[in-house]
């Protein structure tokens, strides 16, 4: 079990879906960063179950409590522990013996020889509460350290099942355009169709793609050859439950382009080096180049469905299983703040690592 | 700069493309693993320039030298340092002032304020020699620790530009079918067309997709929630030069499937839990489930081309640049052993981590 | 700020002396280890203020609460978060402006530009609650993994000020002999004099030496060349507040011995290799040799005293400062369980690291 | 085996005493630091065998070769690999079966089930060559990053066996006073007696104490609660072969002082906060306070002696063993540059860590 991410800005999440609480410890946050429970709550509310009609009705107020590391509204430079109590747990919805298909029941048993079968335990998306809380700290830290560079991270639902947002709505995506609809797709027309699809897919589930752009990241962040910026972003995103693929810049389109099409010509914009195109996705050789960092992350359809499925028990018996519990038909709207949080966490860690060696 | 990968089995590569040597230090390899320079040389020869007509003619024998950690043909448990001397360096092919498009010249300057402009320096694919050497050690270590489980890792060229191998040739891919042609595509017919395309694309460059399968990996490897097996594989692959995307299992197809289509039904195969389909790609909840681990990695076309391109100098002057140096039209055939090496490294690290806590 | 210790068994403490709570997250604990709040409470009670007449009267019940990682009385293999709420905080005892001599007020200000001046904040010995909790988990984990080897760790007060326990009482020290007196010195006569000295030293403070022995540690633990077992023990002990020196085996007596006196002759004890003497302190070349691991740790007198002292304020003004707050004349009796906890933590981490590579 | 030290400035040594070479990889060194082989050679020559009549006659020129990470006299920010070839190896001096008393032969066998019995293998002091090389890089990096603060690290032989340098010669110790005699003791009279003692102790061996002072370290370095500056220094020193004890500031004298004697009163020196005494040894709460950092390290007498000793073989047979090989009667003069190197390495790592979070 390794629940720690980052080198200088280190994030450790803890907690099971149906235990006493879930939370996070952040070690390595710079001191004197303004931080309050209210700041954190804003993002928790974007991830929260029950926030709209298209997400799980599980009722959790998900109230942030800061236990350490903050004094009179500012970080101390010491570890920040934050938690959210689990209140609405219904462990009885779960069956201790059955391996739910495409869940982590079997693999946790294979690895640990024990698991908390009340909910997904540690594999539940509830673990991501700690990530979202850490993301707020990372964002605040970057804004405090680099007040003039106004880094901006915006994630959005690009597609759900076969419904895709129009490309032109994605290029100029803003937090505001994302928050306009509960499905968090900046194309209002596509959003409406997505919502209809979610509503009529009760019982089964839907996947999709989340896009994310980080703007105004300074050139020079990323630590080749293994901690390249895109490598750490890939790891961060692929550690989110239900992700199956990651792209930076041109992604899986790159293979079909010629070098003469794909190369991003450099040009000057005043005193600043920029590129005419951005197939690189803002990163070259593992280091940010100052252009927007563009990513796409593939999410599989939620594993919990109420369609009967073939499976086995821990005793090796074949059974038919039908999901109970209260789950999302489509997790993407709630995953948007998680993708943003992971981006902030990786950026903050790399910003601090670069500060360590630059002079 | 972070050139260290892994937690228990730790791999640190070092060296620039045109410095004295490139190499690797492996710390944490179990003792008493059989290892010789000849073992390592086999894989270096698969990565080596000049191995066939379709790769760069740069002449480097790339001869492996073991400097420490091996005694009388066995590992000691102490750090293994291996190196390859750089012999055929033509630094004069490179221009100190020009930022080559889609290379790391600009970003290294932005980060470090200095770079070795003779070749790509640390950003050169020559750095991957250390990875390939470490991959051999990882494979040997796993074979020694787990003699009965016969783990097998096979990477292959799935597509180059628009040419794709037939799906049925990929499912049963073997090391032998991959090595049949210099392009390392297991579909002989597609391979022939790929070779023709590479030959006629002189001056420009081509990208493609490498697939990789790891068979017979035991269930239980992977360390949620951040060091999930697919997250560490994603990081390892996205740290290889020229990669733009990563998929595990269903990858970017998952978003368009329903949960009822995507879920992998469990069933028994004798005493063993298996899944009927493998959309999960051998990993569930970040932990291997015993099914084949299947990945796809997107490579962009090589950045070095001899077509004139617009760019700027470090002084901010607009210039036209035409690549010299000796480079591959398409790196994929030589990248196959690198993808395999990264897979072995990640698997070995996770195998050791699992051994630490299981009893 | 780095509040994380260990490679495989990773301990992260969090919390300030006068914040909401103090606690710990343990990541990497093996699964299926029996653990309850009651187990942990036993050790917390040995560290607790107010446990006897010779320690600080600060009243804290220090009640352990397990928030995650334990299910039905067993560890899950997932992060274990435990906390103790701060209840009896009197921040007003402290002065925000004055730098208390030989406390960390000035250095925290110099480092962070901010500090929680209500109590010692993070530098308070209250932080060690998390260590003691983690020590219980480490002990339980080792006992579960290695049921037959009965590792035993006993720390004790060897001296306070000029009063030293008789050598013969130390050699055969047991948990029981330590717990016989509130001062935790296994020599009852010395203990009595220590207690008298503590009682009559009100207003000033006393230092001393804690000895610690770890018996039945298997040969083969320790990771040269930097993570040698004695190096990691030294670091662990020197991270405890108020420590000034560390010895392993012969310690500072070694310099005055000849090699022929100091070398520990090997001899067989049945099938087991042992040494006739134990100047090595159970560790040779950084690796345990199966003999008792013997350490001594020097503690300075508590910095808080009620004697007036010269000092300065954060504004650079010279002032006279007289300590208020409720503090121990001598911390050693309460530090005994902390030294034991650190030993268990280091041993457990090294046991798991050795398991990773042995076969 | 963990041969990696440091968080941001990471040092990995490799190599056995009688293998092909010994060396080091430094990852995380800032770019544009002036560095040449000649710089490094100066310190290697201070550690080198055969440098004077009082050290081992083993003849090794120990010539530094930089393999990567340096370009045109400056560091690139990429990993620096340096090596020294082993030239004068006489493996036949060693016996594969006998466990030499107080060497690491038995423990390496117990841990790894294999060892390089030609010399001490990895446990040989020859491994420290890599540390000395890394120390030069650390010093150069600090001097480049902080040109105005003129940090100075001076280690010296304080005592050998019963002979102690006069206290007043230690307080004002300089590199020059240390280098005046081959025994590296700044008290000329004591030095002379030490040399005589070494000369007449042929066949047996001597231990002693090395003192070390780091002057002009800025306030604010050190990362509580586990990576406290003194904790990391203790670990670094206790990882040097043959060390048995570590003290910071008042060390083992602290236990016998009263708080009112031990506390260091703060006072202003112009605008700077200083302390009247320095029992803290320059570190308070794990963080440097700007005063000199003072340490003492106990070294045992060299384990190799030519006096016959009782021991056992790997087969468990009792034998008498008499050391051959060429070894130092007293390692302390050659250990002085190693202690300095470890100090520089720890300081540089903490300097970079502090830069990461300060603003």
PDB file of C-alpha atoms in Angstrom, chain B residues 25-206:
ATOM      1  CA  UNK B  25      23.084   2.038 -11.052  1.00  0.00           C
ATOM      2  CA  UNK B  26      20.624  -0.535  -9.717  1.00  0.00           C
ATOM      3  CA  UNK B  27      20.197  -0.517  -5.946  1.00  0.00           C
ATOM      4  CA  UNK B  28      18.013  -3.098  -4.263  1.00  0.00           C
ATOM      5  CA  UNK B  29      18.483  -6.071  -6.582  1.00  0.00           C
ATOM      6  CA  UNK B  30      18.227  -9.328  -4.629  1.00  0.00           C
ATOM      7  CA  UNK B  31      21.478 -11.281  -4.189  1.00  0.00           C
ATOM      8  CA  UNK B  32      22.488 -14.474  -6.021  1.00  0.00           C
ATOM      9  CA  UNK B  33      20.796 -13.572  -9.306  1.00  0.00           C
ATOM     10  CA  UNK B  34      22.802 -14.912 -12.275  1.00  0.00           C
ATOM     11  CA  UNK B  35      23.995 -11.986 -14.402  1.00  0.00           C
ATOM     12  CA  UNK B  36      26.641 -11.504 -17.049  1.00  0.00           C
ATOM     13  CA  UNK B  37      27.656  -8.834 -19.523  1.00  0.00           C
ATOM     14  CA  UNK B  38      26.562 -11.198 -22.283  1.00  0.00           C
ATOM     15  CA  UNK B  39      22.995 -11.347 -20.902  1.00  0.00           C
ATOM     16  CA  UNK B  40      22.796  -7.601 -20.987  1.00  0.00           C
ATOM     17  CA  UNK B  41      24.407  -7.323 -24.395  1.00  0.00           C
ATOM     18  CA  UNK B  42      21.599  -9.305 -26.021  1.00  0.00           C
ATOM     19  CA  UNK B  43      19.096  -6.585 -25.181  1.00  0.00           C
ATOM     20  CA  UNK B  44      21.484  -3.713 -25.913  1.00  0.00           C
ATOM     21  CA  UNK B  45      21.899  -5.153 -29.398  1.00  0.00           C
ATOM     22  CA  UNK B  46      18.146  -4.923 -29.928  1.00  0.00           C
ATOM     23  CA  UNK B  47      18.261  -1.226 -28.998  1.00  0.00           C
ATOM     24  CA  UNK B  48      21.543  -0.436 -30.757  1.00  0.00           C
ATOM     25  CA  UNK B  49      21.821   2.024 -33.632  1.00  0.00           C
ATOM     26  CA  UNK B  50      22.997   0.507 -36.893  1.00  0.00           C
ATOM     27  CA  UNK B  51      21.342  -2.875 -36.247  1.00  0.00           C
ATOM     28  CA  UNK B  52      19.437  -2.824 -39.550  1.00  0.00           C
ATOM     29  CA  UNK B  53      18.847  -0.690 -42.613  1.00  0.00           C
ATOM     30  CA  UNK B  54      15.801   1.033 -41.175  1.00  0.00           C
ATOM     31  CA  UNK B  55      17.465   2.628 -38.131  1.00  0.00           C
ATOM     32  CA  UNK B  56      20.015   5.395 -37.619  1.00  0.00           C
ATOM     33  CA  UNK B  57      23.452   4.633 -39.059  1.00  0.00           C
ATOM     34  CA  UNK B  58      25.152   6.158 -35.984  1.00  0.00           C
ATOM     35  CA  UNK B  59      27.791   3.550 -35.188  1.00  0.00           C
ATOM     36  CA  UNK B  60      27.976   2.611 -31.553  1.00  0.00           C
ATOM     37  CA  UNK B  61      28.917  -0.918 -30.571  1.00  0.00           C
ATOM     38  CA  UNK B  62      27.218  -0.194 -27.216  1.00  0.00           C
ATOM     39  CA  UNK B  63      29.303  -2.693 -25.300  1.00  0.00           C
ATOM     40  CA  UNK B  64      28.110  -3.371 -21.757  1.00  0.00           C
ATOM     41  CA  UNK B  65      30.637  -3.188 -18.944  1.00  0.00           C
ATOM     42  CA  UNK B  66      29.671  -4.215 -15.383  1.00  0.00           C
ATOM     43  CA  UNK B  67      31.627  -2.148 -12.863  1.00  0.00           C
ATOM     44  CA  UNK B  68      30.212  -3.389  -9.559  1.00  0.00           C
ATOM     45  CA  UNK B  69      27.666  -5.546  -7.786  1.00  0.00           C
ATOM     46  CA  UNK B  70      28.381  -8.828  -9.569  1.00  0.00           C
ATOM     47  CA  UNK B  71      30.829 -11.462  -8.341  1.00  0.00           C
ATOM     48  CA  UNK B  72      31.572 -14.748 -10.031  1.00  0.00           C
ATOM     49  CA  UNK B  73      28.477 -14.455 -12.237  1.00  0.00           C
ATOM     50  CA  UNK B  74      25.991 -13.595  -9.490  1.00  0.00           C
ATOM     51  CA  UNK B  75      24.610 -10.397  -8.046  1.00  0.00           C
ATOM     52  CA  UNK B  76      25.893  -9.500  -4.577  1.00  0.00           C
ATOM     53  CA  UNK B  77      22.831  -7.588  -3.379  1.00  0.00           C
ATOM     54  CA  UNK B  78      24.974  -4.436  -3.573  1.00  0.00           C
ATOM     55  CA  UNK B  79      24.560  -1.668  -6.181  1.00  0.00           C
ATOM     56  CA  UNK B  80      25.140  -2.812  -9.735  1.00  0.00           C
ATOM     57  CA  UNK B  81      26.815  -0.159 -11.888  1.00  0.00           C
ATOM     58  CA  UNK B  82      26.912  -0.783 -15.622  1.00  0.00           C
ATOM     59  CA  UNK B  83      28.118   1.495 -18.375  1.00  0.00           C
ATOM     60  CA  UNK B  84      28.490   1.854 -22.118  1.00  0.00           C
ATOM     61  CA  UNK B  85      31.160   4.191 -23.466  1.00  0.00           C
ATOM     62  CA  UNK B  86      30.185   6.773 -26.062  1.00  0.00           C
ATOM     63  CA  UNK B  87      32.456   6.284 -29.027  1.00  0.00           C
ATOM     64  CA  UNK B  88      31.053   7.793 -32.195  1.00  0.00           C
ATOM     65  CA  UNK B  89      30.212  11.307 -31.081  1.00  0.00           C
ATOM     66  CA  UNK B  90      29.928  14.070 -33.635  1.00  0.00           C
ATOM     67  CA  UNK B  91      29.071  17.066 -31.520  1.00  0.00           C
ATOM     68  CA  UNK B  92      29.763  19.336 -34.456  1.00  0.00           C
ATOM     69  CA  UNK B  93      26.537  18.137 -36.088  1.00  0.00           C
ATOM     70  CA  UNK B  94      24.741  20.292 -33.526  1.00  0.00           C
ATOM     71  CA  UNK B  95      24.306  24.019 -33.213  1.00  0.00           C
ATOM     72  CA  UNK B  96      24.619  25.533 -29.757  1.00  0.00           C
ATOM     73  CA  UNK B  97      22.267  28.444 -30.407  1.00  0.00           C
ATOM     74  CA  UNK B  98      19.276  27.068 -32.275  1.00  0.00           C
ATOM     75  CA  UNK B  99      16.269  25.631 -30.465  1.00  0.00           C
ATOM     76  CA  UNK B 100      15.330  22.595 -32.539  1.00  0.00           C
ATOM     77  CA  UNK B 101      11.507  22.345 -32.790  1.00  0.00           C
ATOM     78  CA  UNK B 102       9.885  19.733 -30.522  1.00  0.00           C
ATOM     79  CA  UNK B 103      13.241  18.876 -28.974  1.00  0.00           C
ATOM     80  CA  UNK B 104      14.181  19.692 -25.387  1.00  0.00           C
ATOM     81  CA  UNK B 105      16.757  22.376 -26.220  1.00  0.00           C
ATOM     82  CA  UNK B 106      14.566  25.272 -25.142  1.00  0.00           C
ATOM     83  CA  UNK B 107      13.120  23.634 -22.040  1.00  0.00           C
ATOM     84  CA  UNK B 108      16.520  22.455 -20.769  1.00  0.00           C
ATOM     85  CA  UNK B 109      17.793  26.011 -21.170  1.00  0.00           C
ATOM     86  CA  UNK B 110      14.709  27.352 -19.406  1.00  0.00           C
ATOM     87  CA  UNK B 111      15.168  24.944 -16.534  1.00  0.00           C
ATOM     88  CA  UNK B 112      18.924  24.735 -16.072  1.00  0.00           C
ATOM     89  CA  UNK B 113      20.341  27.808 -17.831  1.00  0.00           C
ATOM     90  CA  UNK B 114      22.874  25.475 -19.411  1.00  0.00           C
ATOM     91  CA  UNK B 115      22.801  22.397 -21.643  1.00  0.00           C
ATOM     92  CA  UNK B 116      25.114  20.036 -23.417  1.00  0.00           C
ATOM     93  CA  UNK B 117      24.258  21.061 -26.975  1.00  0.00           C
ATOM     94  CA  UNK B 118      26.287  18.255 -28.516  1.00  0.00           C
ATOM     95  CA  UNK B 119      23.415  15.918 -29.307  1.00  0.00           C
ATOM     96  CA  UNK B 120      20.373  15.913 -27.116  1.00  0.00           C
ATOM     97  CA  UNK B 121      22.478  15.651 -23.969  1.00  0.00           C
ATOM     98  CA  UNK B 122      20.418  14.023 -21.298  1.00  0.00           C
ATOM     99  CA  UNK B 123      17.226  14.248 -23.391  1.00  0.00           C
ATOM    100  CA  UNK B 124      18.726  11.996 -26.044  1.00  0.00           C
ATOM    101  CA  UNK B 125      17.295   8.509 -26.458  1.00  0.00           C
ATOM    102  CA  UNK B 126      20.830   7.359 -25.704  1.00  0.00           C
ATOM    103  CA  UNK B 127      19.876   7.685 -22.023  1.00  0.00           C
ATOM    104  CA  UNK B 128      17.611   4.668 -22.504  1.00  0.00           C
ATOM    105  CA  UNK B 129      20.657   2.385 -22.683  1.00  0.00           C
ATOM    106  CA  UNK B 130      20.652   2.402 -18.888  1.00  0.00           C
ATOM    107  CA  UNK B 131      16.982   1.436 -18.851  1.00  0.00           C
ATOM    108  CA  UNK B 132      17.541  -1.514 -21.150  1.00  0.00           C
ATOM    109  CA  UNK B 133      20.435  -2.738 -18.988  1.00  0.00           C
ATOM    110  CA  UNK B 134      18.298  -2.419 -15.847  1.00  0.00           C
ATOM    111  CA  UNK B 135      15.460  -4.264 -17.549  1.00  0.00           C
ATOM    112  CA  UNK B 136      17.675  -7.315 -17.970  1.00  0.00           C
ATOM    113  CA  UNK B 137      18.541  -7.271 -14.288  1.00  0.00           C
ATOM    114  CA  UNK B 138      14.853  -6.938 -13.355  1.00  0.00           C
ATOM    115  CA  UNK B 139      13.905  -9.864 -15.577  1.00  0.00           C
ATOM    116  CA  UNK B 140      16.680 -12.052 -14.228  1.00  0.00           C
ATOM    117  CA  UNK B 141      15.745 -11.156 -10.651  1.00  0.00           C
ATOM    118  CA  UNK B 142      12.099 -12.090 -11.185  1.00  0.00           C
ATOM    119  CA  UNK B 143      13.029 -15.354 -12.883  1.00  0.00           C
ATOM    120  CA  UNK B 144      15.283 -16.226  -9.960  1.00  0.00           C
ATOM    121  CA  UNK B 145      12.826 -15.262  -7.232  1.00  0.00           C
ATOM    122  CA  UNK B 146       9.813 -16.845  -8.924  1.00  0.00           C
ATOM    123  CA  UNK B 147      11.171 -19.703 -10.996  1.00  0.00           C
ATOM    124  CA  UNK B 148       7.805 -21.380 -11.328  1.00  0.00           C
ATOM    125  CA  UNK B 149       5.651 -18.531 -12.559  1.00  0.00           C
ATOM    126  CA  UNK B 150       7.362 -17.885 -15.922  1.00  0.00           C
ATOM    127  CA  UNK B 151       6.443 -14.251 -16.363  1.00  0.00           C
ATOM    128  CA  UNK B 152       6.765 -13.168 -19.977  1.00  0.00           C
ATOM    129  CA  UNK B 153       6.858  -9.630 -21.350  1.00  0.00           C
ATOM    130  CA  UNK B 154       6.489  -9.063 -25.080  1.00  0.00           C
ATOM    131  CA  UNK B 155       6.352  -5.651 -26.732  1.00  0.00           C
ATOM    132  CA  UNK B 156       5.748  -5.142 -30.427  1.00  0.00           C
ATOM    133  CA  UNK B 157       5.080  -2.518 -33.061  1.00  0.00           C
ATOM    134  CA  UNK B 158       1.328  -2.397 -33.481  1.00  0.00           C
ATOM    135  CA  UNK B 159       1.202   0.449 -35.963  1.00  0.00           C
ATOM    136  CA  UNK B 160       3.402   2.882 -37.819  1.00  0.00           C
ATOM    137  CA  UNK B 161       1.675   5.938 -39.210  1.00  0.00           C
ATOM    138  CA  UNK B 162      -1.521   4.559 -40.790  1.00  0.00           C
ATOM    139  CA  UNK B 163      -0.322   0.962 -41.135  1.00  0.00           C
ATOM    140  CA  UNK B 164      -1.702  -1.344 -38.448  1.00  0.00           C
ATOM    141  CA  UNK B 165      -0.940  -4.951 -37.690  1.00  0.00           C
ATOM    142  CA  UNK B 166      -3.926  -7.299 -37.930  1.00  0.00           C
ATOM    143  CA  UNK B 167      -5.539  -7.824 -34.531  1.00  0.00           C
ATOM    144  CA  UNK B 168      -5.246 -11.597 -34.643  1.00  0.00           C
ATOM    145  CA  UNK B 169      -1.450 -11.396 -35.000  1.00  0.00           C
ATOM    146  CA  UNK B 170      -1.284  -9.311 -31.852  1.00  0.00           C
ATOM    147  CA  UNK B 171      -3.230 -11.595 -29.555  1.00  0.00           C
ATOM    148  CA  UNK B 172      -0.785 -14.463 -29.890  1.00  0.00           C
ATOM    149  CA  UNK B 173       2.337 -12.337 -30.195  1.00  0.00           C
ATOM    150  CA  UNK B 174       5.604 -13.962 -29.115  1.00  0.00           C
ATOM    151  CA  UNK B 175       9.162 -12.769 -28.865  1.00  0.00           C
ATOM    152  CA  UNK B 176       9.855 -14.900 -31.892  1.00  0.00           C
ATOM    153  CA  UNK B 177       7.109 -13.380 -34.043  1.00  0.00           C
ATOM    154  CA  UNK B 178       8.330  -9.917 -33.076  1.00  0.00           C
ATOM    155  CA  UNK B 179      11.939 -10.606 -33.965  1.00  0.00           C
ATOM    156  CA  UNK B 180      11.093 -12.032 -37.365  1.00  0.00           C
ATOM    157  CA  UNK B 181      11.320  -8.654 -39.059  1.00  0.00           C
ATOM    158  CA  UNK B 182      13.600  -5.679 -38.344  1.00  0.00           C
ATOM    159  CA  UNK B 183      10.554  -3.482 -37.743  1.00  0.00           C
ATOM    160  CA  UNK B 184       9.427  -5.720 -34.841  1.00  0.00           C
ATOM    161  CA  UNK B 185       5.806  -6.015 -35.991  1.00  0.00           C
ATOM    162  CA  UNK B 186       4.406  -9.543 -35.556  1.00  0.00           C
ATOM    163  CA  UNK B 187       2.198  -9.247 -38.663  1.00  0.00           C
ATOM    164  CA  UNK B 188       4.585 -10.036 -41.542  1.00  0.00           C
ATOM    165  CA  UNK B 189       2.466  -8.367 -44.162  1.00  0.00           C
ATOM    166  CA  UNK B 190       2.064  -5.132 -42.230  1.00  0.00           C
ATOM    167  CA  UNK B 191       5.765  -5.309 -41.340  1.00  0.00           C
ATOM    168  CA  UNK B 192       6.698  -5.289 -44.989  1.00  0.00           C
ATOM    169  CA  UNK B 193       4.564  -2.238 -45.684  1.00  0.00           C
ATOM    170  CA  UNK B 194       5.997  -0.484 -42.623  1.00  0.00           C
ATOM    171  CA  UNK B 195       9.547  -1.081 -43.856  1.00  0.00           C
ATOM    172  CA  UNK B 196       8.692   0.316 -47.278  1.00  0.00           C
ATOM    173  CA  UNK B 197       7.122   3.355 -45.687  1.00  0.00           C
ATOM    174  CA  UNK B 198      10.161   3.982 -43.482  1.00  0.00           C
ATOM    175  CA  UNK B 199      12.464   3.643 -46.467  1.00  0.00           C
ATOM    176  CA  UNK B 200      10.551   6.115 -48.552  1.00  0.00           C
ATOM    177  CA  UNK B 201      10.098   8.647 -45.758  1.00  0.00           C
ATOM    178  CA  UNK B 202      13.723   9.799 -45.720  1.00  0.00           C
ATOM    179  CA  UNK B 203      13.936  13.392 -44.565  1.00  0.00           C
ATOM    180  CA  UNK B 204      10.646  13.318 -42.663  1.00  0.00           C
ATOM    181  CA  UNK B 205       9.695  11.020 -39.767  1.00  0.00           C
ATOM    182  CA  UNK B 206       7.003   8.613 -38.573  1.00  0.00           C
TER     183      UNK B 206
END
